[in-house]
Amino acid sequence: MFQNIGEMVLLLWRTIQSLPLIWRQRAKVFDQLFEIGNASLLMACILSVFIGGVIALQTGVLLVDRGLGSFLGGVVGVAIAQELAPVMMSILIAGRIGSAMAAEIGSMRVYQEIDALRTMNINPVHYLVMPRVVAIALTLPMLVIFAILVGWFGGAMVAAYNKHIAISFQAFFNSLRDTVEFHDVRNGLVKSFIFAIIIGLVCCHQGLVTIGGPRGIGRSVTKAVVNSIVLILIANYFLTRVLINID
Amino acid sequence: MNGPASNHSGVRVQVRGLRKSFGDQPVLRGVSLEVEPGETFVIMGPSGSGKSVLLKHIIGLETPDEGDILIEGESVQSRGFMDKYRMAMVFQSGALLNSLNVAENVGLYLTEHRLKSPEEIRRIVAEKLEIVGLTGSEDKMPSELSGGMKKRVAIARALVVEPQLILYDEPTSELDPLMAVTIAEEIVNLKARIHVTSIVVSHDRDLAFGVADRIAMIADGEIIFVGKPAEVRACTEPGVRKFLAAEFKLNKT
Ligand SMILES: Nc1ncnc2c1ncn2[C@@H]1O[C@H](COP(=O)(O)OP(=O)(O)O)[C@@H](O)[C@H]1O
Ligand SMILES: [Mg+2]
């Protein structure tokens, strides 16, 4: 996995270089945006309710037992905005969208469609990679905003309706408003933007280096998803370190 | 991103000492050949002898281990080479983009490089599809086409480029005899019309002797004979005789 990082940095560079062509490729970017939104919105919603719920449940019981129930909204609010929403949404997108990208580009590679593009002097990075990376980088942060809001709501529901916790909606959101600051949400978005680029690059790269027939495509898809998730979790730690120092 | 100046003339192709191995399997073992501008050069040889790999080198899709490929004296590996010359390749499998319909596939070169207006592209696409006998198939998806139809769409897509060098990888292998004749005629017509250099890889003896200015025989990654069709017929080289004779037998079964 790590021997590919050099190639991925190169792919990132080529993608950045091709950004001026974004207007020309806008139709492809829109196609991708639509596909990503369509494929992930419902799933993101369900996932976020349960993530908010479980974190409220775990911390709620702990805090209420110690008489700190009034902090619950803040704890849940920060945990979701800073960590859970960006990480879980990125993993969702890696599994749902990244896998499809690796499969599509991988099959184009195996069935010589990419060779055909090159003979027509069409750069596969401009034609395939850039629109996909841009689309993920635009949608993932939006999805994360959505997931944060839904996650907070899920947390508040559990806090209110769990008999052991029993913290009202209002108390939960008061605590949340007192604790969560703009930078908590901003950090979540910054993270998700970087995770999006990781997913786009890893999955497109895996697709482009696919060899062998249908089994090769399967191998690429697995590798793309696993490598994306591993890199996201590693990057998450270091990003958190950096972002904590900034605030 | 415009194509090069539209000087409608073929290019000279030189392959010099080309060697290529995949892993420890040598595929091309020192291939040298020279194709004149506007010539139709046919490469024949048993399957697995490295013909497709040779074509991919000529259009710059593979990097040689040794040796080089020069087009008009310039290495195909050099930077910006593809911006200077218009080249096209008809892949053995067609290699159509599966996510695009026939019209989008055929017009792809023009749309991506923004060479023509959408109406003009539509007209050119229809014209090229007519040449390959697929009028009205614009909206079909590649998955709805037979192997031979895919091949014909791929040929139409190559014609759209108005290439200076066109490479055909077994252009008639999946076509019925009538369509094979049509394609052979188009290979000849294209040469007459825009004086294109054509390199054709084929098993099809009729095609080879019909369209070729010269024929090269390749076996095990080496060129064993090059000559005019008449010279190939007269050739007594055992490798060449064996291949031609074997083809006769195949044709009879
Ligand atoms: N990308 C590749 N990787 C490994 N081996 C290859 C590759 N491409 C071609 N080969 C091998 O090179 C040999 C020649 O292939 P090819 O040029 O396709 O033959 P043909 O003359 O039938 O077109 C075959 O043995 C094939 O297995
Ligand atoms: Mg072949």
Coordinates of C-alpha atoms and ligand atoms in Angstrom, one line a residue:
Chain A
M1 CA 0.0 0.0 0.0
F2 CA 2.7 2.5 0.9
Q3 CA 4.7 2.0 -2.2
N4 CA 1.7 3.5 -4.1
I5 CA 1.8 6.7 -2.1
G6 CA 4.4 8.2 -4.4
E7 CA 2.1 7.5 -7.4
M8 CA -0.9 8.9 -5.6
V9 CA 1.0 12.1 -4.8
L10 CA 1.8 12.3 -8.5
L11 CA -1.8 11.7 -9.4
L12 CA -2.8 14.4 -6.9
W13 CA -0.4 16.8 -8.6
R14 CA -1.8 16.0 -12.1
T15 CA -5.3 16.4 -10.8
I16 CA -4.5 19.8 -9.4
Q17 CA -2.9 20.7 -12.7
S18 CA -6.0 19.8 -14.5
L19 CA -8.3 21.9 -12.4
P20 CA -8.4 24.7 -14.9
L21 CA -10.3 22.3 -17.2
I22 CA -13.1 22.0 -14.6
W23 CA -15.5 24.2 -16.4
R24 CA -15.1 22.2 -19.6
Q25 CA -15.6 18.9 -17.7
R26 CA -18.6 20.3 -15.7
A27 CA -21.1 17.9 -17.1
K28 CA -19.0 15.0 -15.8
V29 CA -18.6 16.6 -12.4
F30 CA -22.4 17.1 -12.2
D31 CA -23.0 13.5 -13.2
Q32 CA -20.8 12.4 -10.4
L33 CA -22.3 14.8 -7.9
F34 CA -25.8 13.6 -8.7
E35 CA -24.7 10.0 -8.4
I36 CA -22.9 10.4 -5.1
G37 CA -25.9 12.3 -3.6
N38 CA -28.3 9.8 -4.8
A39 CA -26.4 6.8 -3.6
S40 CA -25.5 8.1 -0.2
L41 CA -28.0 10.5 1.3
L42 CA -30.5 8.0 2.8
M43 CA -27.7 5.8 4.1
A44 CA -26.0 8.9 5.6
C45 CA -29.2 9.8 7.4
I46 CA -29.8 6.4 8.9
L47 CA -26.1 6.0 9.9
S48 CA -26.0 9.5 11.6
V49 CA -29.1 8.9 13.7
F50 CA -27.7 5.8 15.1
I51 CA -24.2 7.2 15.6
G52 CA -25.6 10.2 17.5
G53 CA -27.8 7.8 19.4
V54 CA -25.1 5.4 20.5
I55 CA -22.7 8.2 21.6
A56 CA -25.5 9.8 23.6
L57 CA -26.3 6.5 25.2
Q58 CA -22.8 5.7 26.2
T59 CA -21.7 9.1 27.5
G60 CA -25.2 9.9 28.8
V61 CA -25.3 7.1 31.3
L62 CA -21.7 7.8 32.4
L63 CA -22.3 11.6 32.8
V64 CA -25.7 11.3 34.5
D65 CA -24.4 8.8 37.0
R66 CA -21.8 11.4 38.0
G67 CA -24.3 14.2 38.1
L68 CA -22.8 15.8 34.9
G69 CA -25.9 15.3 32.7
S70 CA -26.0 18.9 31.8
F71 CA -22.8 18.5 29.8
L72 CA -24.2 15.7 27.6
G73 CA -25.3 17.9 24.7
G74 CA -21.8 19.5 24.5
V75 CA -20.0 16.2 24.6
V76 CA -22.2 14.6 21.9
G77 CA -22.1 17.8 19.8
V78 CA -18.3 18.0 19.7
A79 CA -17.8 14.3 19.3
I80 CA -20.1 14.2 16.3
A81 CA -18.9 17.4 14.6
Q82 CA -15.2 16.8 15.1
E83 CA -14.8 13.0 14.8
L84 CA -17.8 10.8 14.1
A85 CA -19.5 12.6 11.3
P86 CA -16.4 13.2 9.2
V87 CA -14.9 9.7 9.8
M88 CA -18.1 7.7 9.4
M89 CA -19.3 9.6 6.4
S90 CA -15.9 9.1 4.8
I91 CA -16.0 5.4 5.4
L92 CA -19.5 5.3 4.0
I93 CA -18.4 7.1 0.9
A94 CA -15.3 5.0 0.5
G95 CA -17.5 1.9 0.6
R96 CA -20.3 3.2 -1.5
I97 CA -18.7 5.5 -4.0
G98 CA -15.0 4.8 -3.9
S99 CA -15.6 1.1 -4.6
A100 CA -17.8 2.0 -7.6
M101 CA -15.1 4.4 -8.9
A102 CA -12.4 1.8 -8.6
A103 CA -14.6 -0.8 -10.3
E104 CA -15.5 1.5 -13.2
I105 CA -12.0 2.8 -13.9
G106 CA -10.6 -0.7 -13.3
S107 CA -12.9 -2.2 -15.9
M108 CA -12.1 0.6 -18.3
R109 CA -8.4 -0.2 -17.8
V110 CA -8.9 -3.9 -18.3
Y111 CA -11.0 -3.6 -21.4
Q112 CA -8.6 -1.1 -23.0
E113 CA -11.0 1.8 -22.8
I114 CA -8.2 3.9 -21.2
D115 CA -5.8 2.9 -23.9
A116 CA -8.4 4.0 -26.4
L117 CA -8.6 7.4 -24.7
R118 CA -4.9 7.8 -24.8
T119 CA -4.7 7.0 -28.5
M120 CA -7.2 9.8 -28.9
N121 CA -4.9 12.1 -27.0
I122 CA -7.5 12.3 -24.2
N123 CA -5.8 12.5 -20.8
P124 CA -7.4 9.9 -18.5
V125 CA -6.6 12.2 -15.5
H126 CA -8.6 15.1 -17.1
Y127 CA -11.4 12.8 -18.3
L128 CA -11.8 10.4 -15.5
V129 CA -9.9 11.3 -12.3
M130 CA -10.4 15.0 -12.0
P131 CA -14.2 15.1 -12.2
R132 CA -14.5 12.3 -9.7
V133 CA -12.1 13.8 -7.2
V134 CA -13.7 17.2 -7.5
A135 CA -17.2 15.7 -7.1
I136 CA -16.3 13.8 -3.9
A137 CA -14.4 16.8 -2.5
L138 CA -17.6 18.9 -3.0
T139 CA -20.1 16.4 -1.7
L140 CA -18.4 14.8 1.2
P141 CA -18.3 18.1 3.3
M142 CA -21.9 18.8 2.4
L143 CA -22.8 15.3 3.5
V144 CA -20.9 15.8 6.7
I145 CA -22.9 19.0 7.5
F146 CA -26.0 17.0 7.0
A147 CA -24.7 14.1 9.1
I148 CA -23.7 16.4 12.0
L149 CA -27.2 17.9 12.2
V150 CA -28.9 14.5 11.9
G151 CA -26.4 13.0 14.4
W152 CA -27.1 15.8 17.0
F153 CA -30.8 15.2 16.5
G154 CA -30.3 11.4 17.0
G155 CA -28.3 12.1 20.2
A156 CA -31.0 14.4 21.5
M157 CA -33.7 11.8 20.9
V158 CA -31.9 9.2 22.9
A159 CA -31.0 11.6 25.6
A160 CA -34.7 12.6 26.0
Y161 CA -36.3 9.2 25.6
N162 CA -33.9 6.9 27.4
K163 CA -35.2 6.5 30.9
H164 CA -31.8 6.4 32.6
I165 CA -30.6 9.6 30.9
A166 CA -33.8 11.6 30.6
I167 CA -32.4 15.0 29.5
S168 CA -34.8 17.2 27.7
F169 CA -34.4 18.3 24.2
Q170 CA -34.0 21.8 25.4
A171 CA -31.4 21.0 28.0
F172 CA -29.5 19.0 25.5
F173 CA -29.4 21.7 22.8
N174 CA -28.6 24.4 25.4
S175 CA -25.5 22.5 26.5
L176 CA -24.7 21.8 22.9
R177 CA -24.9 25.5 22.0
D178 CA -22.8 26.5 25.0
T179 CA -20.0 24.0 24.1
V180 CA -19.9 23.5 20.4
E181 CA -18.1 26.4 18.6
F182 CA -17.8 27.2 15.0
H183 CA -14.3 25.7 14.8
D184 CA -15.7 22.3 15.9
V185 CA -17.8 22.1 12.8
R186 CA -15.2 23.7 10.6
N187 CA -12.6 21.1 11.7
G188 CA -15.0 18.4 10.8
L189 CA -15.4 19.9 7.3
V190 CA -11.7 20.4 6.8
K191 CA -11.1 16.8 7.7
S192 CA -13.9 15.5 5.5
F193 CA -12.5 17.5 2.6
I194 CA -9.1 15.9 3.0
F195 CA -10.6 12.5 3.4
A196 CA -12.6 13.1 0.3
I197 CA -9.4 13.7 -1.6
I198 CA -7.9 10.6 -0.1
I199 CA -10.8 8.5 -1.2
G200 CA -10.9 10.0 -4.7
L201 CA -7.2 9.5 -5.3
V202 CA -6.8 6.1 -3.8
C203 CA -9.8 4.7 -5.6
C204 CA -9.0 6.3 -9.0
H205 CA -5.4 5.2 -8.6
Q206 CA -6.4 1.6 -7.8
G207 CA -8.7 1.6 -10.8
L208 CA -5.9 2.9 -13.1
V209 CA -3.4 0.3 -12.1
T210 CA -5.8 -2.6 -12.4
I211 CA -4.3 -5.6 -14.2
G212 CA -5.8 -8.9 -15.2
G213 CA -9.5 -9.6 -16.0
P214 CA -12.6 -9.5 -13.8
R215 CA -10.7 -10.9 -10.9
G216 CA -8.2 -8.1 -11.1
I217 CA -11.1 -5.6 -10.9
G218 CA -12.4 -7.3 -7.8
R219 CA -8.9 -7.2 -6.2
S220 CA -8.7 -3.5 -7.1
V221 CA -12.0 -2.7 -5.5
T222 CA -11.2 -4.4 -2.3
K223 CA -7.8 -2.7 -2.1
A224 CA -9.2 0.7 -2.9
V225 CA -11.8 0.5 -0.1
V226 CA -9.4 -1.0 2.5
N227 CA -6.6 1.4 1.7
S228 CA -8.9 4.4 1.7
I229 CA -10.2 3.5 5.2
V230 CA -6.8 2.8 6.6
L231 CA -5.4 6.1 5.2
I232 CA -8.5 8.0 6.5
L233 CA -8.0 6.7 10.0
I234 CA -4.3 7.4 10.1
A235 CA -4.8 10.8 8.5
N236 CA -7.6 11.5 11.1
Y237 CA -5.2 11.2 14.0
F238 CA -2.6 13.5 12.5
L239 CA -5.2 16.0 11.3
T240 CA -6.7 16.2 14.8
R241 CA -3.2 16.9 16.2
V242 CA -2.7 19.7 13.8
L243 CA -6.2 21.2 14.2
I244 CA -6.0 21.1 18.0
N245 CA -2.8 23.1 17.9
I246 CA -4.4 25.7 15.6
D247 CA -7.4 26.4 17.8
Chain B
M1 CA -6.2 22.1 -27.7
N2 CA -6.4 22.0 -31.5
G3 CA -5.1 19.2 -33.5
P4 CA -2.0 19.7 -35.5
A5 CA -2.2 21.6 -38.8
S6 CA -4.4 19.6 -41.1
N7 CA -1.8 18.6 -43.6
H8 CA -3.5 15.6 -44.9
S9 CA -0.6 13.3 -45.4
G10 CA 0.7 10.2 -43.8
V11 CA 3.7 10.0 -41.6
R12 CA 6.9 7.9 -41.8
V13 CA 7.2 5.2 -39.2
Q14 CA 10.5 3.7 -38.1
V15 CA 10.8 0.9 -35.6
R16 CA 14.4 0.2 -34.6
G17 CA 15.6 -2.7 -32.5
L18 CA 12.5 -2.9 -30.5
R19 CA 12.6 -5.3 -27.6
K20 CA 10.0 -5.9 -24.9
S21 CA 9.6 -8.6 -22.3
F22 CA 6.7 -9.0 -19.9
G23 CA 8.2 -10.5 -16.7
D24 CA 10.8 -13.0 -18.0
Q25 CA 8.8 -13.7 -21.2
P26 CA 10.3 -12.0 -24.2
V27 CA 7.5 -10.9 -26.5
L28 CA 9.4 -8.7 -29.0
R29 CA 12.9 -9.7 -29.7
G30 CA 14.5 -7.0 -31.8
V31 CA 11.9 -5.8 -34.3
S32 CA 12.9 -3.3 -36.9
L33 CA 10.8 -2.1 -39.7
E34 CA 10.2 1.0 -41.8
V35 CA 6.8 2.2 -43.2
E36 CA 6.8 4.9 -45.8
P37 CA 4.3 7.8 -45.7
G38 CA 1.0 6.8 -47.2
E39 CA 1.9 3.2 -47.3
T40 CA -0.4 0.4 -46.2
F41 CA 1.7 -2.1 -44.3
V42 CA 0.3 -5.4 -43.2
I43 CA 1.8 -7.4 -40.4
M44 CA 0.9 -11.1 -40.4
G45 CA 1.8 -13.8 -38.0
P46 CA 0.5 -16.5 -35.7
S47 CA -1.4 -15.4 -32.6
G48 CA 0.7 -14.7 -29.6
S49 CA 3.6 -13.6 -31.8
G50 CA 3.5 -10.1 -30.4
K51 CA 1.5 -8.2 -33.1
S52 CA -0.8 -6.3 -30.7
V53 CA 2.1 -5.5 -28.5
L54 CA 4.0 -4.1 -31.5
L55 CA 1.1 -1.9 -32.4
K56 CA 0.8 -0.6 -28.9
H57 CA 4.4 0.4 -29.0
I58 CA 3.9 2.2 -32.2
I59 CA 1.2 4.4 -30.8
G60 CA 3.1 5.0 -27.6
L61 CA 0.9 2.9 -25.2
E62 CA 3.8 0.7 -24.2
T63 CA 7.3 1.7 -23.3
P64 CA 10.1 -0.3 -25.1
D65 CA 12.7 -2.1 -23.0
E66 CA 15.2 -1.4 -25.8
G67 CA 15.1 0.3 -29.2
D68 CA 12.8 3.1 -30.3
I69 CA 9.9 4.1 -32.5
L70 CA 10.2 7.2 -34.6
I71 CA 7.4 8.9 -36.4
E72 CA 8.7 11.5 -38.8
G73 CA 12.0 11.1 -37.0
E74 CA 10.6 11.9 -33.6
S75 CA 10.4 9.4 -30.8
V76 CA 6.8 8.6 -29.8
Q77 CA 7.9 8.6 -26.2
S78 CA 8.9 12.3 -26.4
R79 CA 6.8 14.9 -24.6
G80 CA 4.0 16.5 -26.4
F81 CA 4.3 14.0 -29.2
M82 CA 0.6 13.2 -29.2
D83 CA -0.3 16.8 -29.7
K84 CA 1.7 17.0 -32.9
Y85 CA 0.4 14.1 -34.9
R86 CA -3.1 12.7 -35.4
M87 CA -3.0 9.0 -34.9
A88 CA -5.8 6.4 -34.4
M89 CA -5.9 2.8 -33.4
V90 CA -8.7 0.3 -34.0
F91 CA -8.3 -2.2 -31.1
Q92 CA -8.8 -5.9 -31.5
S93 CA -11.8 -5.8 -29.1
G94 CA -13.0 -2.4 -30.3
A95 CA -12.4 -0.8 -26.9
L96 CA -15.5 1.4 -27.0
L97 CA -16.3 3.4 -23.9
N98 CA -19.1 1.3 -22.4
S99 CA -20.7 4.3 -20.6
L100 CA -21.2 6.2 -23.9
N101 CA -23.5 5.5 -26.7
V102 CA -22.4 4.9 -30.3
A103 CA -22.6 8.5 -31.4
E104 CA -20.8 9.7 -28.3
N105 CA -18.1 7.1 -28.8
V106 CA -17.6 8.0 -32.5
G107 CA -17.6 11.8 -31.8
L108 CA -15.5 11.6 -28.6
Y109 CA -12.3 12.9 -30.2
L110 CA -14.1 16.0 -31.6
T111 CA -16.1 16.7 -28.5
E112 CA -13.2 16.3 -26.0
H113 CA -10.9 18.4 -28.1
R114 CA -13.7 20.8 -29.0
L115 CA -12.8 20.8 -32.6
K116 CA -16.3 21.2 -34.1
S117 CA -19.7 22.4 -33.1
P118 CA -22.3 19.9 -31.8
E119 CA -24.3 20.0 -35.1
E120 CA -21.2 19.4 -37.2
I121 CA -20.1 16.6 -34.9
R122 CA -23.5 15.0 -35.4
R123 CA -23.2 15.3 -39.1
I124 CA -19.6 13.8 -39.2
V125 CA -20.7 11.0 -36.9
A126 CA -23.6 10.1 -39.1
E127 CA -21.3 10.2 -42.2
K128 CA -18.7 7.9 -40.6
L129 CA -21.4 5.5 -39.3
E130 CA -22.7 5.3 -42.9
I131 CA -19.3 4.3 -44.1
V132 CA -19.2 1.3 -41.8
G133 CA -22.8 0.4 -42.5
L134 CA -24.3 1.4 -39.1
T135 CA -26.5 4.3 -40.1
G136 CA -29.1 4.9 -37.4
S137 CA -27.3 3.2 -34.6
E138 CA -26.3 6.4 -32.9
D139 CA -28.3 5.8 -29.7
K140 CA -27.3 2.2 -29.1
M141 CA -25.1 1.4 -26.2
P142 CA -22.0 -0.8 -26.8
S143 CA -23.5 -3.5 -24.7
E144 CA -26.2 -3.9 -27.3
L145 CA -23.8 -4.4 -30.2
S146 CA -22.3 -7.6 -31.5
G147 CA -18.5 -8.0 -31.7
G148 CA -18.4 -7.1 -35.4
M149 CA -20.6 -4.0 -34.8
K150 CA -18.3 -2.9 -32.0
K151 CA -15.4 -3.3 -34.4
R152 CA -17.1 -1.2 -37.0
V153 CA -18.0 1.5 -34.5
A154 CA -14.3 1.5 -33.5
I155 CA -13.3 2.0 -37.1
A156 CA -15.8 4.9 -37.4
R157 CA -14.3 6.4 -34.3
A158 CA -10.8 6.1 -35.8
L159 CA -12.0 7.7 -39.1
V160 CA -13.3 10.7 -37.3
V161 CA -9.8 11.6 -36.2
E162 CA -8.7 12.0 -39.9
P163 CA -5.5 10.4 -38.8
Q164 CA -2.1 10.6 -40.3
L165 CA -1.3 7.2 -39.0
I166 CA -3.9 4.6 -38.4
L167 CA -3.3 1.2 -36.8
Y168 CA -5.8 -1.6 -37.2
D169 CA -5.6 -4.6 -34.9
E170 CA -7.3 -7.5 -36.8
P171 CA -10.0 -5.2 -38.3
T172 CA -11.9 -8.0 -40.0
S173 CA -11.5 -10.8 -37.5
E174 CA -15.2 -10.7 -36.3
L175 CA -16.8 -9.5 -39.5
D176 CA -18.8 -11.4 -42.2
P177 CA -17.1 -11.6 -45.6
L178 CA -19.2 -8.8 -47.1
M179 CA -18.4 -6.4 -44.2
A180 CA -14.7 -7.5 -44.4
V181 CA -14.7 -6.4 -48.0
T182 CA -16.3 -3.0 -47.1
I183 CA -13.7 -2.4 -44.4
A184 CA -10.9 -3.4 -46.7
E185 CA -12.3 -0.9 -49.3
E186 CA -12.4 1.7 -46.6
I187 CA -8.8 1.1 -45.7
V188 CA -7.9 1.6 -49.3
N189 CA -10.2 4.6 -49.7
L190 CA -8.9 6.4 -46.7
K191 CA -5.4 6.0 -48.1
A192 CA -6.5 7.5 -51.4
R193 CA -8.4 10.3 -49.8
I194 CA -6.1 11.5 -47.1
H195 CA -2.9 9.7 -48.0
V196 CA -2.8 8.1 -44.5
T197 CA -0.1 5.7 -43.4
S198 CA -1.9 2.4 -42.4
I199 CA -0.5 -0.4 -40.4
V200 CA -2.8 -3.4 -40.4
V201 CA -2.4 -6.5 -38.2
S202 CA -4.4 -9.4 -39.6
H203 CA -4.7 -13.1 -40.1
D204 CA -7.0 -12.5 -43.0
R205 CA -5.0 -13.4 -46.1
D206 CA -7.5 -11.9 -48.5
L207 CA -7.4 -8.6 -46.6
A208 CA -3.6 -8.7 -46.4
F209 CA -3.0 -9.4 -50.1
G210 CA -5.9 -7.1 -51.1
V211 CA -4.8 -3.9 -49.3
A212 CA -1.1 -4.3 -48.6
D213 CA 1.6 -2.3 -50.3
R214 CA 4.0 -4.5 -48.3
I215 CA 3.6 -7.4 -45.9
A216 CA 5.7 -8.3 -42.9
M217 CA 5.6 -11.7 -41.4
I218 CA 6.3 -11.9 -37.7
A219 CA 6.9 -15.0 -35.6
D220 CA 7.9 -15.3 -32.0
G221 CA 8.6 -11.6 -31.7
E222 CA 10.9 -11.4 -34.7
I223 CA 10.2 -10.2 -38.3
I224 CA 11.0 -13.1 -40.5
F225 CA 10.2 -11.6 -43.9
V226 CA 9.2 -8.2 -45.4
G227 CA 8.2 -7.7 -49.0
K228 CA 5.5 -6.8 -51.6
P229 CA 2.6 -9.2 -51.7
A230 CA 4.0 -10.9 -54.8
E231 CA 7.3 -11.4 -53.0
V232 CA 5.6 -12.9 -50.0
R233 CA 3.7 -15.4 -52.3
A234 CA 7.0 -16.3 -54.0
C235 CA 8.9 -16.5 -50.7
T236 CA 10.4 -19.9 -49.9
E237 CA 11.2 -19.2 -46.3
P238 CA 9.9 -22.2 -44.3
G239 CA 8.3 -20.0 -41.6
V240 CA 6.4 -18.0 -44.1
R241 CA 5.3 -21.0 -46.2
K242 CA 4.2 -22.8 -43.1
F243 CA 2.0 -19.8 -41.9
L244 CA 0.4 -19.3 -45.3
A245 CA -0.2 -23.0 -45.8
A246 CA -1.7 -23.3 -42.3
E247 CA -4.0 -20.5 -43.1
F248 CA -5.3 -22.4 -46.2
K249 CA -6.1 -25.3 -44.0
L250 CA -7.9 -23.2 -41.5
N251 CA -9.9 -21.5 -44.3
K252 CA -11.1 -24.8 -45.5
T253 CA -12.5 -26.1 -42.2
Ligands
LIG1 N1 0.3 -6.5 -20.7 C1 0.9 -7.7 -20.9 N2 1.4 -8.4 -19.8 C2 1.9 -9.6 -19.9 N3 2.0 -10.3 -21.1 C3 1.5 -9.7 -22.2 C4 0.9 -8.4 -22.1 N4 0.5 -8.1 -23.4 C5 0.8 -9.2 -24.1 N5 1.4 -10.1 -23.4 C6 1.9 -11.4 -24.0 O1 2.6 -11.1 -25.2 C7 2.4 -12.1 -26.1 C8 2.0 -11.5 -27.4 O2 0.8 -10.9 -27.3 P1 0.0 -10.2 -28.5 O3 0.9 -9.1 -29.0 O4 -1.3 -9.8 -28.0 O5 -0.1 -11.3 -29.6 P2 -0.9 -11.3 -31.0 O6 0.2 -11.4 -32.0 O7 -1.8 -12.4 -31.0 O8 -1.6 -10.0 -31.1 C9 1.4 -13.1 -25.5 O9 2.1 -14.2 -25.1 C10 0.8 -12.3 -24.4 O10 0.5 -13.2 -23.4
MG2 MG -3.5 -9.4 -31.0

